[in-house]
Short mmCIF file of C-alpha atoms in Angstrom, two decimals:
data_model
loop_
_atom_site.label_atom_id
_atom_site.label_comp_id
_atom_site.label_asym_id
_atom_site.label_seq_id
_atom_site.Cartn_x
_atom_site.Cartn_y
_atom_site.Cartn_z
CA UNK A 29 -38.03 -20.27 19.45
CA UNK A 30 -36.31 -18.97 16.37
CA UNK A 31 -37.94 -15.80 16.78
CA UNK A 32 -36.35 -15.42 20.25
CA UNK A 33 -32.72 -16.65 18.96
CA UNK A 34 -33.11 -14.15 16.83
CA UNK A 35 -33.73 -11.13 18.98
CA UNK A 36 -30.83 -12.27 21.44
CA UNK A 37 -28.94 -12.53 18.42
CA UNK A 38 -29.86 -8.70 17.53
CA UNK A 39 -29.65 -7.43 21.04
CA UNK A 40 -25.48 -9.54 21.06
CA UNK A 41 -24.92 -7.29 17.97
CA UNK A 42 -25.69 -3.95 19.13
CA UNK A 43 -23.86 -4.62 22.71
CA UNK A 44 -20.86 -5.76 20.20
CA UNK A 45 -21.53 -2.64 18.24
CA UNK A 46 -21.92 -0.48 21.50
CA UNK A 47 -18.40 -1.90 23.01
CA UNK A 48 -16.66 -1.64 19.56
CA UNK A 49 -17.50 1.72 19.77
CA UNK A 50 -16.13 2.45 22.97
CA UNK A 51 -12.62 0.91 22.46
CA UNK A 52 -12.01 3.12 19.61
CA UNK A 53 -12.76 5.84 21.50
CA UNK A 54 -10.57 4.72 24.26
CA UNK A 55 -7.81 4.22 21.88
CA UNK A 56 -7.99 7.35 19.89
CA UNK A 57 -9.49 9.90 21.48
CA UNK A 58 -5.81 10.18 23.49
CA UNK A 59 -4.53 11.54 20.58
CA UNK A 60 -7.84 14.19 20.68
CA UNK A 61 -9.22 12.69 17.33
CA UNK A 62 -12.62 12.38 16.50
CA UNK A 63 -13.89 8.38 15.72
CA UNK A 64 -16.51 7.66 13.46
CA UNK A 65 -18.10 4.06 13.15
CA UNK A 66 -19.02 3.92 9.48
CA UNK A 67 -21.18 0.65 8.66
CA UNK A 68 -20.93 -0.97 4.92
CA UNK A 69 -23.56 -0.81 2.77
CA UNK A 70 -24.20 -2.58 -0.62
CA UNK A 71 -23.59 -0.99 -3.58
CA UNK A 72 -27.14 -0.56 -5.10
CA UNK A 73 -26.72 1.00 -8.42
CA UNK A 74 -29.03 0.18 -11.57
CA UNK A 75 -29.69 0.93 -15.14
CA UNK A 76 -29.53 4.09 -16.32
CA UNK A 77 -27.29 4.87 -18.93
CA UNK A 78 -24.13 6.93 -17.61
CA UNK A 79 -23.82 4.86 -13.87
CA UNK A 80 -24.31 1.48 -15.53
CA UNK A 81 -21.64 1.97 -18.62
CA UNK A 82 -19.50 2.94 -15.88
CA UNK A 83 -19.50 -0.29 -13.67
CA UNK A 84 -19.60 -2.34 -16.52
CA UNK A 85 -16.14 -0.61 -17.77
CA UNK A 86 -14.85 -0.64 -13.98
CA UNK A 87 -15.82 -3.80 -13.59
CA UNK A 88 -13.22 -4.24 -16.67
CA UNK A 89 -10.60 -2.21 -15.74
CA UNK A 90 -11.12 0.45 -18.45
CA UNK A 91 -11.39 4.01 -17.21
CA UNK A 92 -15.90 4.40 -17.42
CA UNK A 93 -16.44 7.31 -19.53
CA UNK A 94 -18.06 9.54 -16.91
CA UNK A 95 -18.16 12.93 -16.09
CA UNK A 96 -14.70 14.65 -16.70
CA UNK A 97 -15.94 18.10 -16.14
CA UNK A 98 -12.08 20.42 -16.74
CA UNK A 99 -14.21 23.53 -15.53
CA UNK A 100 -17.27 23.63 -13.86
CA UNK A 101 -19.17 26.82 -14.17
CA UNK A 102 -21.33 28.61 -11.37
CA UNK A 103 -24.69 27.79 -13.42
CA UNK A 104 -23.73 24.24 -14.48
CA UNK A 105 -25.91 21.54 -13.20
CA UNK A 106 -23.75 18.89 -12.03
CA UNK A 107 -25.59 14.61 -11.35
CA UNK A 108 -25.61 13.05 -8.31
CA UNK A 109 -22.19 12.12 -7.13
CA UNK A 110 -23.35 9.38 -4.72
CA UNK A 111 -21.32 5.88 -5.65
CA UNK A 112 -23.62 4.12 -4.27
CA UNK A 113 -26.90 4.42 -6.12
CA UNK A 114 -27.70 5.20 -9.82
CA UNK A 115 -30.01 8.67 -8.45
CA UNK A 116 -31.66 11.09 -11.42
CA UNK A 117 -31.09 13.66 -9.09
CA UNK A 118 -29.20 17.16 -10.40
CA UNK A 119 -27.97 19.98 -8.71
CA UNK A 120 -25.52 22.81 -8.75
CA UNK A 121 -22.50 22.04 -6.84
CA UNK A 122 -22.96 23.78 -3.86
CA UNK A 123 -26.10 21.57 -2.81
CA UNK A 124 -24.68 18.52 -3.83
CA UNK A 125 -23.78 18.42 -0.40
CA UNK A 126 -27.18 18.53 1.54
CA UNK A 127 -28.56 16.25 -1.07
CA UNK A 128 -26.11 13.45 -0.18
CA UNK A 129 -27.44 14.03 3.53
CA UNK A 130 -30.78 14.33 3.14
CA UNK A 131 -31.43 11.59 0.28
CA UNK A 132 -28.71 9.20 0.93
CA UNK A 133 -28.34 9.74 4.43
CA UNK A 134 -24.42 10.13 4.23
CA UNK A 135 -23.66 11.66 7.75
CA UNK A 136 -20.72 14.46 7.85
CA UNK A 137 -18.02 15.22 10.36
CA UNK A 138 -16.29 18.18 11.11
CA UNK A 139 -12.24 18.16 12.42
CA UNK A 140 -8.95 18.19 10.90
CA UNK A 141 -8.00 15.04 11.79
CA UNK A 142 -10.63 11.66 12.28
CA UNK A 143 -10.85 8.37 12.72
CA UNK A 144 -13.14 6.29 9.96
CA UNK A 145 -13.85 3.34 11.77
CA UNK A 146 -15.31 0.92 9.23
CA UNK A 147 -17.08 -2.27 10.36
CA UNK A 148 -17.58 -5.77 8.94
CA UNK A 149 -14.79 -6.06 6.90
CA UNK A 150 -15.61 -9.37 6.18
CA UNK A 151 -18.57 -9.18 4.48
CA UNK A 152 -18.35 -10.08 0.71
CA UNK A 153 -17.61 -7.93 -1.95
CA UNK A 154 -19.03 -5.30 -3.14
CA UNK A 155 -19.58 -2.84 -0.31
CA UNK A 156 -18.87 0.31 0.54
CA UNK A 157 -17.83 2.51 3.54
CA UNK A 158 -18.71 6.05 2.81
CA UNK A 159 -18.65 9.35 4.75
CA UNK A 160 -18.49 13.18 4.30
CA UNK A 161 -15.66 15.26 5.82
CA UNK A 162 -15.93 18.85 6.63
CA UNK A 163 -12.85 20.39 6.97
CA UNK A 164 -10.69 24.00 5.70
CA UNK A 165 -13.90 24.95 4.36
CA UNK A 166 -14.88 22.18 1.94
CA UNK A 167 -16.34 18.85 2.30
CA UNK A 168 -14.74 15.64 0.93
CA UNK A 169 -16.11 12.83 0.41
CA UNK A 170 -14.34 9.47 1.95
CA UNK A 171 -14.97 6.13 0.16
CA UNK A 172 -13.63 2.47 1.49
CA UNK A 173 -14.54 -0.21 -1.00
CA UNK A 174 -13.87 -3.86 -0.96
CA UNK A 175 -14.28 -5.09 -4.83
CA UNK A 176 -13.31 -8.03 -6.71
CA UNK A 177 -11.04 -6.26 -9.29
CA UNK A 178 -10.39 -10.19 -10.09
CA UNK A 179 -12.03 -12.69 -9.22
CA UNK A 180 -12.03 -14.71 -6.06
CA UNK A 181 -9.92 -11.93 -4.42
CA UNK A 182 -11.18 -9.02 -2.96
CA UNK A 183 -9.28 -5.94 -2.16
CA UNK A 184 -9.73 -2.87 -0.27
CA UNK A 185 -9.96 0.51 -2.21
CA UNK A 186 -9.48 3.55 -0.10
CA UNK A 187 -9.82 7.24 -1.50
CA UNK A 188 -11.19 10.84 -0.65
CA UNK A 189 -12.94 13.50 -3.28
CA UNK A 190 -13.61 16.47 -2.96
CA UNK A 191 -17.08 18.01 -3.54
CA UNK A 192 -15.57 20.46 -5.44
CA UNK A 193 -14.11 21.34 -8.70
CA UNK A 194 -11.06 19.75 -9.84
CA UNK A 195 -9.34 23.06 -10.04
CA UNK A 196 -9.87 23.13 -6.47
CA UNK A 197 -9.17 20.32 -5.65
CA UNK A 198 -5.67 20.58 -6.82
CA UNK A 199 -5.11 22.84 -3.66
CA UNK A 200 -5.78 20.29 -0.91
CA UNK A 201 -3.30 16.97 0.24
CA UNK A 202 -5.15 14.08 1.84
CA UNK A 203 -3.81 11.37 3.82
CA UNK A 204 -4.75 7.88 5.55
CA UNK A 205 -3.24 6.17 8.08
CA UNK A 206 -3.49 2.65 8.68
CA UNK A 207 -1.48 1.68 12.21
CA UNK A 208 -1.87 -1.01 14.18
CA UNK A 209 0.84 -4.25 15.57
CA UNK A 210 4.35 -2.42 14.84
CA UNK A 211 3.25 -1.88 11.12
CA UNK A 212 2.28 1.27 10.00
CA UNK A 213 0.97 2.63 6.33
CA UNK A 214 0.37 5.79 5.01
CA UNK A 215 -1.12 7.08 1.90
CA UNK A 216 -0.30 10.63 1.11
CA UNK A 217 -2.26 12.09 -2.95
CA UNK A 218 -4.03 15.13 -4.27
CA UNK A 219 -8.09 14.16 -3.87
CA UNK A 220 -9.36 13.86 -6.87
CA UNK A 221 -12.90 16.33 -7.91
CA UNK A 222 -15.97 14.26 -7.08
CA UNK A 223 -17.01 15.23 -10.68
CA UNK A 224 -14.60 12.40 -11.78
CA UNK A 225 -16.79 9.49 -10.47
CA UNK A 226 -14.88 7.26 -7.36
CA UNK A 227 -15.26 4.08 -9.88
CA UNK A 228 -12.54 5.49 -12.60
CA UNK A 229 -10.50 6.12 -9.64
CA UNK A 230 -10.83 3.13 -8.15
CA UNK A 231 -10.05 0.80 -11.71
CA UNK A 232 -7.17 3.00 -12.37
CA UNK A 233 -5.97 1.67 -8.74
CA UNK A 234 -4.84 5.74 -8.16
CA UNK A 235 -5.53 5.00 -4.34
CA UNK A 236 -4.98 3.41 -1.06
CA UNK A 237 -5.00 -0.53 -1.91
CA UNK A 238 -4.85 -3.13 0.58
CA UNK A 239 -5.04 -7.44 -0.06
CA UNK A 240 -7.25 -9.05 2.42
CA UNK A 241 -4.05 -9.87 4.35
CA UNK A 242 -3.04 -6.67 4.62
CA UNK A 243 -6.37 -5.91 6.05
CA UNK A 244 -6.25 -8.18 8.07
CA UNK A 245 -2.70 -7.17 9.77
CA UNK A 246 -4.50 -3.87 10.45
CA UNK A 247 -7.91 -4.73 11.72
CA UNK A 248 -9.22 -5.58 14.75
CA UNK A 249 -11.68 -7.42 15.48
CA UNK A 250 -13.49 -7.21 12.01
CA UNK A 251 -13.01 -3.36 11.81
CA UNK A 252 -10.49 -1.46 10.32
CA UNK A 253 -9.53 2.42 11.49
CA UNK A 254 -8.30 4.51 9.20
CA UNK A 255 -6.53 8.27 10.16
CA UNK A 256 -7.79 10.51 7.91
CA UNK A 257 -5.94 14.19 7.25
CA UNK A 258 -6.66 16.65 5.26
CA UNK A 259 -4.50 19.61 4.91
CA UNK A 260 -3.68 22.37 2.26
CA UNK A 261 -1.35 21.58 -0.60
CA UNK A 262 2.63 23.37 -1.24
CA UNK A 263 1.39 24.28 -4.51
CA UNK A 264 -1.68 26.25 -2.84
CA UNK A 265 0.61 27.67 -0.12
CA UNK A 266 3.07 28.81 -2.76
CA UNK A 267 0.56 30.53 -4.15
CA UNK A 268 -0.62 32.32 -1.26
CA UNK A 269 2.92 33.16 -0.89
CA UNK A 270 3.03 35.05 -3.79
CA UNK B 18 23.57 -5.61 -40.98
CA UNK B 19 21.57 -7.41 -38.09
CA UNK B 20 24.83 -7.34 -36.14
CA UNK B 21 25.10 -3.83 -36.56
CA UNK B 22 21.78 -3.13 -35.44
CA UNK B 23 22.01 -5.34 -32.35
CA UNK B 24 25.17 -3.23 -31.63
CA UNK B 25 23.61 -0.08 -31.65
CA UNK B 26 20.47 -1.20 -29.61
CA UNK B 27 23.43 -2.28 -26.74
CA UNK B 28 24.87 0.67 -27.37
CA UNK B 29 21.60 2.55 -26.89
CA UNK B 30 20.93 0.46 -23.87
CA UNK B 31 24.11 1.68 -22.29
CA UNK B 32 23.60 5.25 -22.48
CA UNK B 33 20.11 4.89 -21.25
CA UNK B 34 21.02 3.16 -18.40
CA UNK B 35 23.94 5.87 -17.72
CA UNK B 36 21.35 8.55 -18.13
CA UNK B 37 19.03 6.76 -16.17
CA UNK B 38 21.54 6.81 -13.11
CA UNK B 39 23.14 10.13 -13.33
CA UNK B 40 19.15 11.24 -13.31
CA UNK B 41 18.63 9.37 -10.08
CA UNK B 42 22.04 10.78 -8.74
CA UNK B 43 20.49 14.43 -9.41
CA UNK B 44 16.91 13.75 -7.86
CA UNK B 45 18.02 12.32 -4.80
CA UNK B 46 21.47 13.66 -3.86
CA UNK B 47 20.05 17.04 -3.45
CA UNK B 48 18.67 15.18 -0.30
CA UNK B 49 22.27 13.79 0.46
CA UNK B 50 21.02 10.08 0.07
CA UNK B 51 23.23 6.94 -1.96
CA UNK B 52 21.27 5.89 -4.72
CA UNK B 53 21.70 2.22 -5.67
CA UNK B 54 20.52 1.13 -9.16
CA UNK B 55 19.57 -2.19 -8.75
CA UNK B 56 19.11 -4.81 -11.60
CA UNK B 57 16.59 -7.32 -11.61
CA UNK B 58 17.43 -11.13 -11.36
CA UNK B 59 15.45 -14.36 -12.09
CA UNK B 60 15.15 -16.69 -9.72
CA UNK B 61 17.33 -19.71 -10.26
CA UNK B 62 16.01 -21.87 -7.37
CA UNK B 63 15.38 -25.62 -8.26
CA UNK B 64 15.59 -29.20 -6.82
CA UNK B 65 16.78 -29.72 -2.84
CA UNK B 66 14.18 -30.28 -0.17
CA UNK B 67 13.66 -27.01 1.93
CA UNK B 68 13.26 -24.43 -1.16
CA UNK B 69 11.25 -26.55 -3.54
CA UNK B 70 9.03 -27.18 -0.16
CA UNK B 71 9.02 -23.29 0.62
CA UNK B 72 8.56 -22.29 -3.62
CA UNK B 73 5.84 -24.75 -3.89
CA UNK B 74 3.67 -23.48 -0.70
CA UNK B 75 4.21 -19.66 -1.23
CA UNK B 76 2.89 -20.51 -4.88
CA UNK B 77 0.16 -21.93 -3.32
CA UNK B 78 -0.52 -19.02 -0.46
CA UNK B 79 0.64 -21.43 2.00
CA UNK B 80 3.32 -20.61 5.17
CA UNK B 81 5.91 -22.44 3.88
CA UNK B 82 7.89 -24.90 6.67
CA UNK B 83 11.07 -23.29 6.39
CA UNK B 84 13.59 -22.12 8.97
CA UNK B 85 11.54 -20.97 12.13
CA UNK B 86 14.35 -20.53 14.63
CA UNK B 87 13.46 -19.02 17.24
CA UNK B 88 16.99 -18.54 19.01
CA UNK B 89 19.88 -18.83 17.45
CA UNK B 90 23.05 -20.29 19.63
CA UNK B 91 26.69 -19.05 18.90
CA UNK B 92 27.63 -22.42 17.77
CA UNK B 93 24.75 -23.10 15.43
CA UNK B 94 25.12 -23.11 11.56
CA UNK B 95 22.18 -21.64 9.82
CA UNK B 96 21.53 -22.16 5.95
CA UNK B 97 22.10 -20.07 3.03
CA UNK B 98 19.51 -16.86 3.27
CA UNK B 99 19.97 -16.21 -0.04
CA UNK B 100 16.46 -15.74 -2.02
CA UNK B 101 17.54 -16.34 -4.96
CA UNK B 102 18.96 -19.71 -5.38
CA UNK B 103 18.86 -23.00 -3.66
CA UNK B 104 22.28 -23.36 -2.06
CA UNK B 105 23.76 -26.04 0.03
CA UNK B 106 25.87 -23.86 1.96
CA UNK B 107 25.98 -23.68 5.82
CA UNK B 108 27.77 -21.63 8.40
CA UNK B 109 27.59 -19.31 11.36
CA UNK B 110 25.49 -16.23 11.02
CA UNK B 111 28.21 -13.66 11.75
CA UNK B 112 29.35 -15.31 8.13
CA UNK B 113 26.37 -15.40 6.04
CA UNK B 114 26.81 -11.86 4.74
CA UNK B 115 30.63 -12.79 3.35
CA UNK B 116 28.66 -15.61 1.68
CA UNK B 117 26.17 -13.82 0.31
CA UNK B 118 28.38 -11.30 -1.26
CA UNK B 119 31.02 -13.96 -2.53
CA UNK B 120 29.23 -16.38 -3.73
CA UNK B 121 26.03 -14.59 -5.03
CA UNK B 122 27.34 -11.51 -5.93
CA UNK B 123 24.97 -9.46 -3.79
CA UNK B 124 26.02 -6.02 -3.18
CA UNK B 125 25.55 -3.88 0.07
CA UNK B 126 25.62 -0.46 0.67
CA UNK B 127 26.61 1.61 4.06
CA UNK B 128 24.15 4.72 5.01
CA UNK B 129 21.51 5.39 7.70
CA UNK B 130 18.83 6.18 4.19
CA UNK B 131 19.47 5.18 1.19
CA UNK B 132 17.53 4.91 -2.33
CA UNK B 133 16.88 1.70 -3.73
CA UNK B 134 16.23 2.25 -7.74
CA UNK B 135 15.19 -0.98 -9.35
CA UNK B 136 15.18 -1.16 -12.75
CA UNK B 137 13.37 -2.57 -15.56
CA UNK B 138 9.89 -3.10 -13.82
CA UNK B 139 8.75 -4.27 -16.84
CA UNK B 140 10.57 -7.62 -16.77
CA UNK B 141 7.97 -10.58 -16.11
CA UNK B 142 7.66 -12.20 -12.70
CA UNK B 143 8.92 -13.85 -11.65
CA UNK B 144 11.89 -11.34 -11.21
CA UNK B 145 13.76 -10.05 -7.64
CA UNK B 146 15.80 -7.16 -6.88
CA UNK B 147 18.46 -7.66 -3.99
CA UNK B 148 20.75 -5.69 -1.78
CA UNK B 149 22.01 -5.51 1.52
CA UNK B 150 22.18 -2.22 3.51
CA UNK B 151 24.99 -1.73 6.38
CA UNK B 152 23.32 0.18 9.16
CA UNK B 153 23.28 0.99 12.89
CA UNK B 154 25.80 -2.34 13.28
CA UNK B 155 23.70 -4.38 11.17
CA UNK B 156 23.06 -5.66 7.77
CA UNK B 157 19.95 -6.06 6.50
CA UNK B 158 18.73 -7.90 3.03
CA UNK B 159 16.33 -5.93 0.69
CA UNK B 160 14.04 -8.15 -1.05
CA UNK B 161 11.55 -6.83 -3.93
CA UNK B 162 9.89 -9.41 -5.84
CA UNK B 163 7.59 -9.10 -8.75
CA UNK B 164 5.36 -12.38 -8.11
CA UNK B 165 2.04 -13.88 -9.46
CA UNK B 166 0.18 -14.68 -6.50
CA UNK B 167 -3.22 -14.64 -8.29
CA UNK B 168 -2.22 -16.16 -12.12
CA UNK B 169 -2.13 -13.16 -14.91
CA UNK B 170 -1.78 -10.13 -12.18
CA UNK B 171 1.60 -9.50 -10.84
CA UNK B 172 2.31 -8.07 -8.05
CA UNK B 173 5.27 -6.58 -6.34
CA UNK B 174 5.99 -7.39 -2.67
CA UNK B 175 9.11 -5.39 -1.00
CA UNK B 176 10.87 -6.16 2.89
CA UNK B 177 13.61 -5.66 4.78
CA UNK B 178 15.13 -8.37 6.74
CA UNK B 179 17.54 -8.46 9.26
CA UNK B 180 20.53 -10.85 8.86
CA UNK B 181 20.50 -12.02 12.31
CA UNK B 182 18.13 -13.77 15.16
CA UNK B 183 14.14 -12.77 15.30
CA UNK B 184 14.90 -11.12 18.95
CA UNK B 185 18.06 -8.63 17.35
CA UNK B 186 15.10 -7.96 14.55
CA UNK B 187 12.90 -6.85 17.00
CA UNK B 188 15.26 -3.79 17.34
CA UNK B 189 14.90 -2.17 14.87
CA UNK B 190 12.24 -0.26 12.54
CA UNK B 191 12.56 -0.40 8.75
CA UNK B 192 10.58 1.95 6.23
CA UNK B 193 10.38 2.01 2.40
CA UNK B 194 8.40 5.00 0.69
CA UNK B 195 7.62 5.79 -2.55
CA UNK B 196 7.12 9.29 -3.71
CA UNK B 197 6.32 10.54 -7.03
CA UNK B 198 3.58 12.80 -8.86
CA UNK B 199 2.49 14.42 -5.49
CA UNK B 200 1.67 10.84 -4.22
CA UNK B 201 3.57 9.25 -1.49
CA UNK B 202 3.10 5.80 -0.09
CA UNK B 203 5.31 4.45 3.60
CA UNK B 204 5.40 0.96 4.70
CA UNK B 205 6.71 0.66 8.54
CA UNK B 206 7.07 -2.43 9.96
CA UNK B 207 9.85 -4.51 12.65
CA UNK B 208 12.17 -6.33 9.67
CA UNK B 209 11.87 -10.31 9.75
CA UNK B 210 14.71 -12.32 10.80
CA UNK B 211 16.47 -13.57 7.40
CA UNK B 212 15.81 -16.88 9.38
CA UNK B 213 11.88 -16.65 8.85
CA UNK B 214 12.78 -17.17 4.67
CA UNK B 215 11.82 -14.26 2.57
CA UNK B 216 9.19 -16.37 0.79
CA UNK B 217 6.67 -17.05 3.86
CA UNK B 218 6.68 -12.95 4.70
CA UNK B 219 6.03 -12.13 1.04
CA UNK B 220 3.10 -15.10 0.68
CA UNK B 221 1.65 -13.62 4.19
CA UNK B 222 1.67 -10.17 2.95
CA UNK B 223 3.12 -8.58 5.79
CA UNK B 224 5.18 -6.12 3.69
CA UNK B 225 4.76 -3.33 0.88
CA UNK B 226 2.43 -4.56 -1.55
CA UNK B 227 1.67 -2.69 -4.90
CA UNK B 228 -0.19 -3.45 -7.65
CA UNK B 229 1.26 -3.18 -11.44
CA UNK B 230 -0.75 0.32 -11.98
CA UNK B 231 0.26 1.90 -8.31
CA UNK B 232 4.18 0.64 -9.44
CA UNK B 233 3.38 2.52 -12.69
CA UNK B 234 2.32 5.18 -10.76
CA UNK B 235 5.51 5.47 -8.62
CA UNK B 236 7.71 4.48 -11.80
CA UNK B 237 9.94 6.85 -14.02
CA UNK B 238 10.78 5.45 -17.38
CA UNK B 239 10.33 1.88 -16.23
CA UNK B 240 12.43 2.44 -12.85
CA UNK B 241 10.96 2.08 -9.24
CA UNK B 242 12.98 4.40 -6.58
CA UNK B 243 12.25 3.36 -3.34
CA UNK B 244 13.75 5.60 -0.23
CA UNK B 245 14.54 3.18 3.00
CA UNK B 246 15.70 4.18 6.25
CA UNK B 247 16.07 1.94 9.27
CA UNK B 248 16.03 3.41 13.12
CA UNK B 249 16.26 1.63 16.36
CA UNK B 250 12.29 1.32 17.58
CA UNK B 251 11.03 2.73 20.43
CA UNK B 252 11.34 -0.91 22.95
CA UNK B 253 14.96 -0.78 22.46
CA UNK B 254 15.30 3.01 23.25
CA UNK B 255 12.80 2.51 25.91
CA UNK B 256 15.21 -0.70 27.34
CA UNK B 257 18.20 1.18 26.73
CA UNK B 258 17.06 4.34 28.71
CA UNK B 259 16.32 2.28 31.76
#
């Protein structure tokens, strides 16, 4: 009997899944932007030595001591830049990339403009919401966290890296768009380089940050849609000028 | 020689707080905008029923019971909207901005945008800055409060009100943005009637929220310059057209 609750339960959530789906398409595709349903997943990082010093300090608010690369050069072997697992992979920068596909299964999207569609906001903290962007010929990375900076109240942490260089990162503008019920919020920054680990980024609170009841204001239905943007910075244009 | 050391740190304050607004002047006049230095206050609310009930719930993440009116009649006299102190005053709305300015010293400023610059973000919470804004035939209050809603981690919470009934709020569109260091953070939103009490919007959370470091962020030399402009939304322009 519990076996067949259980199955109707299953088959419920993918039809729920399946329709949430839909209506985001419905509602956003007007606007010709591409929706992505991104599902949380649990943080799963371990021991080793550089990932775990650097939760323990985020997890303290003190900026981890983790890779601050100024200049990365063409031979340099740069670690896995997946927040989500502790992984002894290392690669040069430009493969970086297809690792986070093929190993941690971190789909990509292509467009200017998207739609992250994250799901379950309600489950507890920690969890992540993570995608690739492809987009003016780089690929950023997109990370939606919900983490206890203090205890008993979770926030939302919302920020995109580039897999990239800082240098070249520098050159791009990224923005999210939260809009739903009259109320509308917009984060506009510089990404940061993916070789400056998401957690720093995250304690130093240099991001999109939402309370629960924020979230709340702008979700619907348990999910929460976020506009992303990416687009080339003045500084980069100016350049280009010259 | 104490008192001559006192005098010259008053002195010193002076000129930094001239400096400080002849800075502000230069940023944002280029852009044709008023800025308004605004000091901080502390709130002096004590004793009498309604605001000790409403202080005691928002410290407690509760809707406070206060004012809910949902129409306003010509005749009716509405409290004091002041959020800074408990006041038995009563009168007709058209009359609660000549109050507020009177008898609590609250200035207001005329301009479709306008710069808000609070100073001395610093101070401990929990601290308000206050203005009113003339615009489009209204007046609205500007409320930013630096509050401890979770004990030890203060936060500051900023909205725009409209002195008059929730329907005439409905009107009208308010947005405050920060911009600084190639960052840039907008709150829209429909301003709250000043009859919904400032402290049951702020302990919702349906306004701008920042944390101490994003406020740092956003801060020059312990000074917060917020940009607000109000506009008539879209349902009234939609109503008016037909």
């Amino acid at each position: 009997m519990l076996f067949f609750t259980q199955c109707f339960g299953a088959v419920l959530d993918l039809i729920h899944l399946r329709f949430q789906h839909y209506k985001a398409k419905r509602v956003f595709s007007a606007a010709g932007q591409l929706v992505c349903v991104v599902n949380p997943t649990h943080s799963l990082k371990y021991a080793p030595a550089r990932c775990a010093a650097a939760q323990t300090s985020a997890e303290q608010g003190v900026l981890p001591p983790c890779h601050h690369h100024e200049a990365v050069h063409d031979s340099q072997l740069v670690p896995c830049t997946c927040p989500l697992f502790s992984c002894p992979w290392e690669g040069h920068l430009e493969v970086v990339v297809s690792h986070l596909r093929q190993t941690h299964r971190i789909n990509i999207l292509q467009g200017a403009e998207i739609v992250f569609l994250a799901t379950d906001m309600h489950l507890p903290a920690p969890t992540d919401w993570i995608i690739m962007h492809s987009c003016l010929g780089h690929q950023f990375l997109l990370v939606l966290r919900k983490q206890e900076k203090y205890e008993g109240h979770p926030q939302f942490f919302a920020t995109m890296m580039l897999i990239g260089t800082p240098t070249q990162a520098d050159n791009f503008t990224y923005r999210l768009e939260l809009n739903r019920n009259q109320r509308r919020l917009k984060w506009e920054a510089t990404p940061r380089s993916v070789l400056e680990c998401v957690d720093s980024v995250i304690s130093d609170g240099d991001c999109l940050v939402l309370n629960t009841s924020l979230a709340q204001l702008f979700s619907d239905n348990g999910s929460l849609a976020i506009g992303i943007a990416i687009t080339t910075s003045k500084v980069h244009n100016a350049e280009a000028e010259i």
